[in-house]
C-alpha cells in the first residue's frame, strides 16, 4: 500500500479541487498531482508516464483505489464521469499520522487546483501534455513545441496545442 | 523422413477447441523459453485448494494468441471502424503483418514468469524488475532471434511493445495503433489475457464464476474515441458497441467473482505467503537468477523438488517446506468485515482511535493485527492485504444513435461494481485457536479505541 503521506497529498488535492468548484473526476486529480509534483516539487512518490489523456500515474490510481476501499474517498458516478469526494475526518487523522505533511504544500496545491478546477477532460489533457513537453523537451524551440505535442497526441489540433502552451505558461 | 509440408498446425484446447498456428508461430512455440511455460503453473499453488488448477502458462499463452487474432479481425474489419478513429489503421496491405506481430506478441507476453507465476515476483527480483523485464530480455535474446528473422518481416521492437505495454515501457513512444494493439492483449477492460485466464481458470477449477459470453463480447469490440462530448478527449480507445455492453458487464462481474472466490481465497493467499518464504530461503542472498540461461532452468519442478528434499533431509528450511507440502499452513483467524471497518472509522473520526505513525491502512483488520502482535509471537502471525489497483470498468460505449457514452453512465451495474479489497489475519496452527478466541473477545474494544 502507498505510504500515508501519498494518501494525504492526494486527498488534499481532492479537497482543494472541490473548494475551487471542480466536479473532481480522476482526470482532474491525475493532472493536478502531476503538475504539483513536476512544477512545484510537491512530494508525490507516484511515477507518471505519458499515457491516455496525457501524463498519468498507475501508482496514483492504485492510491485512489486504496483510499476508496477504506472510505477515505467516495466515488459517485455522474453524467459526465465519476466524482471523487474526501472524508475529511479520516483524512485529517492520516495527516496527523503522517506528521501534518499537507500544510507544507497547501498553498501550491490550492493554486494549481484553482487553475485546473473548471477545465474539462480535453482541456486537462492538453495543458498537462503541454507541461510534459516543456519538461521533457526543454531544448525544443517554442515554435516546434506544438508540433511535438501533436506528435504525441495526434487527435489534438495545432490551434488547440498552441492554446495549451499558452495556458500552461499561466500556471 | 517425411517432408514437412504443413503450413499450419493445430492444438486441441478445452476452451477454444482448436488453436491454429502458422510456421513462424510454431517455431516460437518450439523455443526453449516458450516450452518452459509447460512447467509454470498458471495459478501457483491454487491446486492445493482447487485440485483441478493444474493448468500451465503454456496453454494460456496459446489461448491469448488465439483470442488476440480474433479481436484483431473484428476491430480491423472496415464495417466495424468508427469514422473518428479510422485514421489510426495502417494500410490494408500491411494488416496481415500487424496481425502476425500481435499474435507473436501474445505468445511472448508471459515468457518471463518466475516459478509459480506471480506469487514471489516482488520479493525475489531486484527492485525495479518484474517478469515483464525478463520477458523483454528474452524477446531481445539469442533464444528468439531466429524467429524474428524467419517468415514474415516482423519488427522485434514492435513485438516487445505490444507484449508488455506502455505502462512498463514508459520510456518508449507508442503510436495510437500500437497502444490499441497492446491493449488488445493486456488491456485492463478487455485484454484477451484476462478473457482467456478467466475462462480457463473457471474451467479447470470447476467453478462457473468465470464464464461469460466471450464470443459476443469479442464480436462487439470497437476502436472508439474515448468521448463524443465537446469537453471529452478524442483519444482512440478499445470499447464496445451497445449490443455488447451486457457481455462486457458479464466479463467484469466474472472478474470480480473470480477475484473474490478464487484468486483471493484465504488458503490460496496463505500458501503464496509460505511459498514466498521458502523461495526467499532457497535462492538465498543472491536472489533469483535473472541471467537468462539460469532463469530458464527455474520452473515449478525445481522448487517442488527443493521443498521435498528439504523435508526428507530435515534441512533448515524444512519447516518452511512443511507449511506447503504437509498442509501445516497458517490458519485464517480474522478477515475483513465491513461492520468492523465502520466501527473503526467512527472511532477515528471521534479521535478515540488513531493510526500509528505513517500508517495508511486504517481498516479494522490492521488495528486488530497491531494489537495481536503485542499479545502473541509475531513470527507466528501474518497480515495479508490486497486492494484492486485499477478500475477496468471505464471504457467507451458506442450507442445506437452514434453517441459515445462512458461505460459507467451506460451501465448501472458497472457504476456500482465494488472494488476487490481483502484483508486477512493468519496465525500458525499451534496458536490459531487462541488467537481467534482473543480476537473474538477483544476486537470491539480495540476498534473503539479502548
XYZ file of C-alpha atoms in Angstrom:
621
model
C 0.000 0.000 0.000
C 1.155 3.571 -0.662
C 2.591 5.465 2.258
C 0.333 7.629 4.397
C 1.742 10.877 3.043
C 0.737 9.870 -0.503
C -2.842 9.424 0.734
C -2.663 12.794 2.464
C -1.372 14.687 -0.560
C -3.847 13.047 -2.947
C -6.667 13.718 -0.505
C -5.547 17.316 -0.167
C -5.740 17.711 -3.951
C -9.275 16.287 -3.988
C -10.363 18.694 -1.282
C -8.722 21.663 -2.993
C -10.394 20.816 -6.313
C -13.807 20.698 -4.662
C -13.258 24.009 -2.886
C -12.308 25.502 -6.248
C -15.649 24.394 -7.699
C -14.471 21.346 -9.652
C -16.558 18.209 -10.112
C -13.280 16.442 -9.376
C -13.037 13.436 -11.635
C -9.961 11.222 -11.780
C -8.538 13.217 -14.693
C -8.605 16.383 -12.571
C -6.826 14.583 -9.752
C -4.232 12.982 -12.009
C -3.317 16.192 -13.805
C -3.295 18.291 -10.645
C -0.962 15.833 -8.928
C 1.281 15.644 -11.993
C 1.651 19.396 -12.237
C 2.053 19.747 -8.467
C 4.838 17.174 -8.459
C 6.717 18.287 -11.542
C 6.258 22.053 -11.474
C 6.073 22.724 -7.754
C 8.062 19.802 -6.344
C 5.179 18.583 -4.199
C 6.426 15.385 -2.597
C 4.404 12.793 -4.503
C 6.118 9.432 -4.923
C 3.748 8.356 -7.703
C 5.523 7.850 -11.004
C 3.906 9.465 -14.067
C 4.127 8.324 -17.676
C 2.599 9.659 -20.872
C -0.495 7.548 -21.285
C -4.128 8.110 -22.218
C -5.286 11.685 -21.584
C -1.647 12.753 -21.185
C 0.521 12.298 -18.069
C -0.873 9.537 -15.893
C 0.212 7.577 -12.840
C -0.792 3.964 -12.208
C 0.649 4.380 -8.705
C -1.754 7.246 -8.081
C -4.662 5.273 -9.496
C -3.781 2.485 -7.071
C -3.569 5.009 -4.216
C -7.018 6.371 -5.068
C -8.439 2.849 -5.121
C -6.898 2.086 -1.714
C -8.418 5.282 -0.353
C -11.756 4.373 -1.890
C -11.668 0.855 -0.417
C -11.248 2.397 3.034
C -13.928 5.084 2.500
C -11.345 7.829 2.784
C -12.716 8.912 -0.588
C -16.094 8.097 -2.077
C -16.749 7.868 -5.805
C -20.132 8.756 -7.291
C -20.966 8.178 -10.973
C -22.341 11.337 -12.591
C -23.453 12.237 -16.110
C -20.010 13.437 -17.134
C -17.948 10.853 -15.230
C -17.380 9.809 -11.642
C -16.714 12.414 -8.986
C -14.389 11.898 -6.004
C -15.144 13.266 -2.554
C -12.961 13.249 0.526
C -13.892 12.123 4.044
C -12.247 14.995 5.874
C -12.150 13.478 9.353
C -10.419 10.289 8.187
C -8.081 12.322 6.017
C -7.146 14.573 8.940
C -6.301 11.536 11.050
C -3.979 10.290 8.314
C -2.402 13.718 8.005
C -1.668 13.738 11.727
C -0.168 10.232 11.441
C 1.981 11.424 8.533
C 3.308 14.323 10.571
C 0.975 17.013 9.180
C 2.684 16.886 5.806
C -0.039 18.681 3.866
C 0.469 22.196 5.229
C 3.944 22.360 3.605
C 2.379 22.095 0.154
C -1.044 23.548 0.796
C -0.555 26.869 -0.984
C 0.937 25.353 -4.134
C -1.736 22.665 -4.298
C -4.513 25.212 -3.805
C -3.151 27.415 -6.596
C -2.812 24.560 -9.065
C -6.256 23.179 -8.259
C -7.834 26.614 -8.635
C -6.262 26.857 -12.081
C -7.391 23.410 -13.226
C -10.693 23.070 -11.375
C -13.134 24.141 -14.070
C -11.339 22.643 -17.057
C -12.925 19.748 -18.906
C -11.156 16.477 -19.688
C -9.962 17.582 -23.132
C -8.501 20.831 -21.744
C -6.825 18.961 -18.887
C -5.274 16.513 -21.314
C -3.941 19.324 -23.492
C -2.489 21.522 -20.764
C -0.919 18.605 -18.863
C 0.632 17.251 -22.065
C 1.934 20.750 -22.826
C 3.621 20.790 -19.411
C 5.012 17.312 -20.173
C 6.511 18.569 -23.440
C 8.063 21.598 -21.750
C 9.643 19.461 -19.048
C 10.814 16.575 -21.229
C 11.937 18.549 -24.278
C 13.337 21.708 -22.667
C 15.650 22.465 -25.600
C 12.870 22.414 -28.155
C 12.214 25.758 -29.809
C 8.963 27.390 -28.818
C 7.695 27.195 -32.406
C 8.202 23.406 -32.501
C 6.535 22.566 -29.192
C 3.024 22.419 -30.583
C 4.212 20.083 -33.328
C 5.764 17.875 -30.666
C 2.538 17.812 -28.712
C 0.652 16.782 -31.829
C 3.212 14.088 -32.472
C 2.495 12.669 -29.033
C -1.268 13.207 -29.198
C -2.351 13.278 -32.875
C -6.005 13.863 -32.038
C -5.114 17.337 -30.676
C -5.126 20.010 -33.388
C -2.346 22.610 -33.801
C -4.507 25.541 -32.655
C -5.520 23.506 -29.597
C -1.867 22.705 -28.909
C -0.896 26.403 -29.189
C -3.622 27.298 -26.726
C -2.477 24.580 -24.345
C 1.054 26.010 -24.177
C -0.338 29.495 -23.652
C -2.462 28.078 -20.834
C 0.416 26.139 -19.283
C 2.505 29.298 -19.129
C -0.081 30.770 -16.759
C 0.221 28.026 -14.146
C 11.873 -38.744 -43.049
C 8.658 -37.178 -44.304
C 9.000 -33.733 -45.775
C 7.258 -31.165 -43.648
C 4.545 -29.611 -45.803
C 2.096 -28.415 -43.200
C 1.763 -24.638 -43.243
C -0.492 -24.550 -40.224
C -0.609 -26.639 -37.101
C -3.427 -27.156 -34.623
C -3.604 -27.565 -30.884
C -6.727 -29.000 -29.262
C -7.778 -26.753 -26.424
C -10.575 -27.234 -23.863
C -11.530 -23.541 -24.046
C -11.163 -22.628 -27.709
C -11.487 -26.105 -29.285
C -8.834 -25.636 -31.984
C -5.980 -23.183 -31.909
C -4.184 -22.871 -35.238
C -0.633 -21.614 -35.591
C 1.467 -20.935 -38.678
C 5.097 -21.951 -39.145
C 6.576 -18.861 -37.564
C 4.329 -19.151 -34.537
C 5.114 -22.863 -34.308
C 8.817 -22.052 -34.393
C 8.348 -19.649 -31.452
C 6.330 -22.241 -29.549
C 9.146 -24.764 -30.057
C 11.783 -22.493 -28.480
C 13.171 -23.229 -25.032
C 11.675 -20.109 -23.377
C 8.196 -20.972 -24.576
C 8.422 -24.708 -23.840
C 9.449 -23.785 -20.282
C 5.918 -22.459 -19.762
C 4.728 -26.082 -19.710
C 6.219 -26.219 -16.213
C 4.882 -22.940 -14.826
C 1.508 -23.264 -13.131
C -0.959 -20.575 -14.146
C -2.291 -20.290 -10.601
C 0.700 -21.141 -8.397
C -0.459 -23.344 -5.509
C -4.186 -22.857 -6.050
C -4.229 -26.586 -6.851
C -3.944 -27.112 -3.077
C -7.377 -25.533 -2.770
C -8.948 -26.428 -6.109
C -7.289 -29.698 -7.206
C -8.104 -29.115 -10.876
C -5.919 -25.985 -11.047
C -3.043 -27.789 -12.713
C -3.075 -25.867 -15.983
C 0.027 -24.069 -17.140
C 1.075 -20.804 -18.725
C 1.807 -22.739 -21.940
C -1.785 -23.343 -22.957
C -2.870 -19.987 -21.561
C -0.389 -18.219 -23.870
C -1.749 -20.172 -26.848
C -5.253 -19.089 -25.858
C -4.225 -15.444 -25.605
C -2.669 -15.624 -29.057
C -5.822 -17.172 -30.477
C -8.101 -14.530 -28.957
C -5.819 -11.674 -29.940
C -6.072 -12.736 -33.564
C -9.864 -12.903 -33.358
C -10.153 -9.457 -31.815
C -7.828 -8.054 -34.463
C -10.094 -9.391 -37.205
C -13.147 -7.792 -35.595
C -11.750 -4.331 -34.872
C -9.867 -4.073 -38.178
C -12.865 -5.026 -40.327
C -13.853 -1.987 -42.369
C -17.518 -2.215 -41.484
C -16.584 -2.001 -37.777
C -14.389 1.090 -37.961
C -15.575 4.344 -36.400
C -15.089 7.368 -38.710
C -13.232 9.304 -35.997
C -10.655 6.561 -35.432
C -10.343 5.289 -38.995
C -7.134 7.299 -39.401
C -5.170 5.149 -36.946
C -5.441 1.980 -39.053
C -2.491 1.109 -41.261
C -2.883 0.344 -44.946
C -4.791 -2.860 -45.776
C -1.647 -4.240 -47.434
C 0.155 -4.463 -44.104
C -2.720 -5.556 -41.907
C -1.733 -9.221 -42.084
C 1.755 -8.339 -40.925
C 0.331 -6.441 -37.978
C -1.886 -9.377 -37.093
C 1.128 -11.681 -37.118
C 3.036 -9.221 -34.920
C 0.126 -9.108 -32.478
C -0.167 -12.903 -32.272
C 3.581 -13.302 -31.729
C 3.481 -10.651 -29.022
C 0.605 -12.503 -27.372
C 2.669 -15.699 -27.366
C 5.556 -13.834 -25.740
C 3.635 -11.898 -23.108
C 4.262 -14.371 -20.242
C 7.723 -15.680 -21.140
C 9.409 -14.006 -18.209
C 7.321 -15.542 -15.444
C 9.144 -16.894 -12.413
C 8.281 -20.306 -10.970
C 4.728 -20.293 -9.648
C 3.878 -17.190 -11.658
C 3.189 -14.023 -9.672
C 3.496 -15.470 -6.187
C 7.033 -14.367 -5.302
C 7.937 -11.914 -8.042
C 8.121 -8.732 -5.994
C 10.183 -10.247 -3.213
C 12.610 -12.215 -5.370
C 13.539 -9.831 -8.138
C 15.775 -6.777 -7.778
C 13.926 -3.507 -7.264
C 12.518 -2.140 -10.489
C 12.441 -5.549 -12.163
C 9.490 -7.811 -12.759
C 8.553 -10.685 -15.028
C 7.989 -8.196 -17.856
C 11.685 -7.228 -17.646
C 12.591 -10.855 -18.175
C 10.057 -11.132 -20.998
C 11.731 -8.211 -22.757
C 15.163 -9.701 -22.206
C 14.037 -12.991 -23.712
C 12.478 -11.292 -26.756
C 15.799 -9.493 -27.290
C 17.879 -12.623 -26.703
C 19.515 -15.155 -28.969
C 16.872 -17.677 -27.901
C 14.276 -15.909 -30.030
C 16.475 -14.132 -32.582
C 15.868 -16.789 -35.302
C 12.112 -16.199 -35.011
C 12.352 -12.518 -35.925
C 14.474 -13.354 -38.950
C 12.190 -16.064 -40.295
C 8.841 -15.878 -42.043
C 7.111 -12.508 -42.356
C 9.268 -9.441 -41.787
C 8.431 -8.819 -38.154
C 9.747 -5.846 -36.186
C 11.024 -7.320 -32.931
C 10.803 -3.946 -31.164
C 7.156 -3.790 -32.069
C 6.613 -7.247 -30.589
C 8.277 -6.025 -27.388
C 5.973 -3.034 -27.158
C 2.804 -4.976 -27.775
C 3.742 -7.806 -25.399
C 4.493 -5.593 -22.435
C 2.584 -2.338 -22.955
C 3.243 1.326 -22.376
C 2.942 1.136 -18.605
C 6.109 -0.970 -18.405
C 7.880 0.673 -21.334
C 7.264 4.249 -20.276
C 10.423 5.495 -21.949
C 9.269 4.310 -25.375
C 6.850 6.013 -27.677
C 3.743 4.124 -28.766
C 1.680 5.138 -31.749
C -2.095 5.158 -31.245
C -2.264 1.948 -33.262
C 0.390 0.187 -31.158
C -1.274 1.347 -27.963
C -4.547 -0.197 -29.098
C -2.896 -3.468 -30.141
C -1.168 -3.703 -26.792
C -4.495 -3.030 -25.114
C -5.970 -5.969 -27.032
C -3.511 -8.254 -25.245
C -3.061 -6.770 -21.784
C -5.693 -4.024 -21.501
C -7.449 -3.689 -18.199
C -11.006 -3.750 -19.542
C -10.929 -6.158 -22.499
C -7.441 -7.585 -22.651
C -7.562 -11.099 -24.072
C -5.049 -12.133 -21.424
C -7.818 -11.639 -18.857
C -10.546 -13.139 -21.043
C -8.550 -16.337 -21.539
C -7.492 -16.746 -17.923
C -10.999 -16.195 -16.589
C -12.434 -18.829 -18.906
C -9.524 -21.235 -18.470
C -9.267 -20.898 -14.713
C -13.012 -21.319 -14.340
C -12.960 -24.459 -16.471
C -10.069 -26.119 -14.667
C -11.202 -25.228 -11.179
C -14.719 -26.432 -11.804
C -16.346 -23.109 -10.892
C -18.796 -21.203 -13.026
C -17.954 -17.682 -11.816
C -15.501 -17.052 -14.624
C -17.774 -17.965 -17.507
C -19.448 -15.367 -19.682
C -20.451 -14.845 -23.310
C -16.968 -14.039 -24.545
C -17.855 -14.690 -28.189
C -20.483 -11.947 -28.147
C -18.049 -9.622 -26.406
C -15.305 -10.203 -28.967
C -17.705 -9.508 -31.828
C -18.756 -6.235 -30.182
C -15.322 -4.732 -29.629
C -14.572 -1.499 -31.484
C -11.875 1.141 -31.549
C -13.709 4.286 -30.478
C -12.910 7.829 -29.488
C -12.936 7.995 -25.698
C -15.783 10.511 -25.740
C -18.120 12.291 -28.131
C -18.692 15.224 -25.740
C -17.190 18.562 -26.666
C -15.202 18.560 -23.441
C -14.076 14.967 -23.709
C -10.942 13.579 -25.288
C -10.970 12.015 -28.736
C -8.125 9.602 -27.947
C -8.756 6.207 -29.599
C -9.575 3.510 -27.055
C -10.873 -0.028 -27.096
C -14.579 -0.024 -26.350
C -17.791 -1.845 -27.258
C -20.838 -1.157 -29.321
C -24.000 -1.041 -27.239
C -25.123 -4.557 -28.175
C -22.075 -5.967 -26.411
C -22.466 -3.978 -23.201
C -24.110 -6.817 -21.297
C -21.329 -9.215 -22.226
C -18.833 -6.575 -21.040
C -20.754 -6.389 -17.777
C -20.607 -10.172 -17.569
C -16.821 -10.121 -18.085
C -16.274 -7.605 -15.311
C -18.628 -9.415 -12.981
C -16.803 -12.661 -13.765
C -13.569 -10.930 -12.899
C -14.989 -9.667 -9.621
C -16.356 -13.073 -8.585
C -13.175 -14.933 -9.543
C -11.085 -12.454 -7.575
C -13.290 -12.772 -4.521
C -13.794 -16.556 -4.603
C -10.661 -17.947 -6.195
C -7.690 -15.650 -6.625
C -8.007 -14.221 -3.119
C -9.241 -17.350 -1.387
C -7.674 -17.236 2.063
C -5.931 -20.609 1.801
C -4.506 -19.728 -1.602
C -3.206 -16.457 -0.159
C -1.530 -18.100 2.778
C 0.087 -20.676 0.507
C 1.543 -17.789 -1.509
C 2.981 -16.416 1.742
C 4.634 -19.704 2.658
C 5.864 -20.258 -0.890
C 7.487 -16.817 -0.926
C 9.262 -17.569 2.354
C 10.574 -20.854 1.036
C 11.706 -19.353 -2.258
C 13.475 -16.493 -0.456
C 15.387 -19.050 1.602
C 16.001 -21.276 -1.416
C 17.513 -18.512 -3.561
C 19.444 -17.050 -0.651
C 21.354 -13.805 -0.624
C 22.000 -13.901 -4.373
C 18.296 -13.707 -5.092
C 16.525 -15.146 -8.095
C 18.883 -15.686 -11.061
C 17.930 -13.101 -13.675
C 20.661 -14.163 -16.095
C 18.602 -15.740 -18.863
C 20.195 -19.183 -19.015
C 19.804 -19.596 -15.269
C 16.263 -18.178 -15.351
C 15.237 -20.723 -17.978
C 16.414 -23.513 -15.677
C 13.956 -22.412 -12.988
C 10.463 -23.882 -13.116
C 7.888 -25.057 -10.591
C 9.509 -28.504 -10.719
C 12.804 -27.268 -9.249
C 11.006 -25.524 -6.378
C 8.782 -28.503 -5.573
C 11.801 -30.813 -5.676
C 13.695 -28.458 -3.358
C 10.790 -28.445 -0.906
C 10.558 -32.252 -0.876
C 14.307 -32.526 -0.445
C 14.252 -30.057 2.461
C 11.665 -32.155 4.291
C 13.331 -35.516 3.621
C 16.745 -34.249 4.698
C 15.427 -32.262 7.644
C 17.288 -29.154 6.499
C 16.970 -25.635 7.970
C 14.098 -24.762 5.702
C 12.175 -27.982 6.322
C 9.631 -26.104 8.390
C 9.038 -23.630 5.564
C 8.553 -26.504 3.128
C 6.244 -28.329 5.519
C 3.934 -25.359 5.652
C 3.253 -26.065 1.982
C 3.694 -29.785 1.420
C 2.328 -31.065 4.717
C -0.547 -28.535 4.884
C 0.860 -27.011 8.078
C -0.077 -23.619 6.729
C -1.179 -20.695 8.880
C -4.911 -20.543 9.557
C -7.264 -17.645 8.991
C -8.295 -16.127 12.313
C -9.880 -12.888 11.043
C -10.936 -11.394 7.757
C -12.188 -8.029 6.607
C -15.601 -7.166 7.907
C -17.472 -4.014 6.728
C -19.249 -3.564 10.090
C -15.958 -3.642 11.973
C -14.461 -1.229 9.442
C -17.322 1.171 10.129
C -16.719 0.948 13.889
C -13.044 1.758 13.342
C -13.824 4.686 11.026
C -16.243 6.155 13.540
C -13.677 5.838 16.309
C -11.063 7.544 14.122
C -13.478 10.366 13.281
C -14.225 10.733 17.006
C -10.480 10.720 17.712
C -10.779 7.710 20.006
C -8.617 5.605 17.681
C -5.511 6.894 15.919
C -3.418 5.430 13.115
C 0.210 4.850 14.053
C 2.961 6.944 12.509
C 2.839 6.718 8.701
C 0.034 4.152 8.819
C -2.087 4.329 5.676
C -4.175 1.203 6.255
C -6.961 2.199 8.631
C -9.006 -0.961 8.267
C -10.307 -2.802 11.315
C -8.136 -5.785 10.402
C -4.992 -3.667 10.597
C -5.780 -2.270 14.037
C -6.625 -5.735 15.335
C -3.410 -7.148 13.894
C -1.366 -4.377 15.504
C -2.757 -5.431 18.861
C -2.307 -9.164 18.169
C 1.428 -8.812 17.601
C 1.729 -7.343 21.094
C -0.038 -10.339 22.632
C 1.322 -13.226 20.555
C 4.608 -14.160 18.862
C 4.784 -12.004 15.694
C 6.676 -14.780 13.905
C 3.558 -16.916 14.157
C 1.254 -14.248 12.726
C 0.798 -12.854 9.244
C -1.241 -9.920 7.922
C -2.343 -10.146 4.307
C -3.840 -7.231 2.420
C -4.747 -6.613 -1.195
C -6.736 -3.827 -2.835
C -7.626 -3.763 -6.507
C -5.244 -1.361 -8.215
C -7.252 -0.096 -11.173
C -10.803 0.325 -12.359
C -11.303 -1.740 -15.514
C -14.943 -0.724 -15.828
C -14.152 2.516 -17.663
C -14.398 2.288 -21.447
C -16.375 3.943 -24.271
C -19.685 2.512 -25.483
C -21.000 3.276 -28.965
C -24.708 3.904 -28.566
C -27.226 3.143 -31.359
C -27.638 6.856 -32.116
C -23.884 7.267 -32.661
C -23.078 8.967 -29.352
C -20.200 7.677 -27.258
C -21.044 7.189 -23.606
C -18.751 6.232 -20.783
C -19.459 2.709 -19.575
C -20.410 3.744 -16.023
C -23.051 6.054 -17.468
C -24.376 3.457 -19.922
C -24.494 0.667 -17.344
C -25.898 0.820 -13.816
C -24.007 -2.357 -12.954
C -20.576 -1.063 -13.936
C -21.110 2.137 -11.990
C -21.782 0.102 -8.836
C -19.142 -2.614 -9.174
C -17.317 -2.917 -5.853
C -13.548 -2.919 -5.580
C -11.844 -6.110 -4.514
C -10.380 -5.415 -1.094
C -9.227 -8.312 1.064
C -7.617 -8.380 4.469
C -6.756 -11.471 6.466
C -5.048 -12.187 9.729
C -3.397 -15.610 9.777
C -1.890 -17.493 12.705
C 0.236 -20.622 12.900
C -1.885 -23.710 13.561
C -0.363 -24.150 17.011
C -1.779 -20.816 18.247
C -4.638 -20.209 15.796
C -7.386 -21.198 18.181
C -6.069 -18.943 20.942
C -5.656 -16.006 18.610
C -9.158 -16.424 17.205
C -10.567 -16.552 20.736
C -8.610 -13.449 21.749
C -9.864 -11.545 18.691
C -13.438 -12.592 19.341
C -13.229 -11.350 22.922
C -11.333 -8.127 22.285
C -11.938 -6.871 18.777
C -14.660 -4.333 19.589
C -12.627 -2.890 22.456
C -9.672 -2.484 20.105
C -11.752 -0.830 17.399
C -13.495 1.523 19.764
C -10.138 2.783 20.919
C -10.138 1.218 24.358
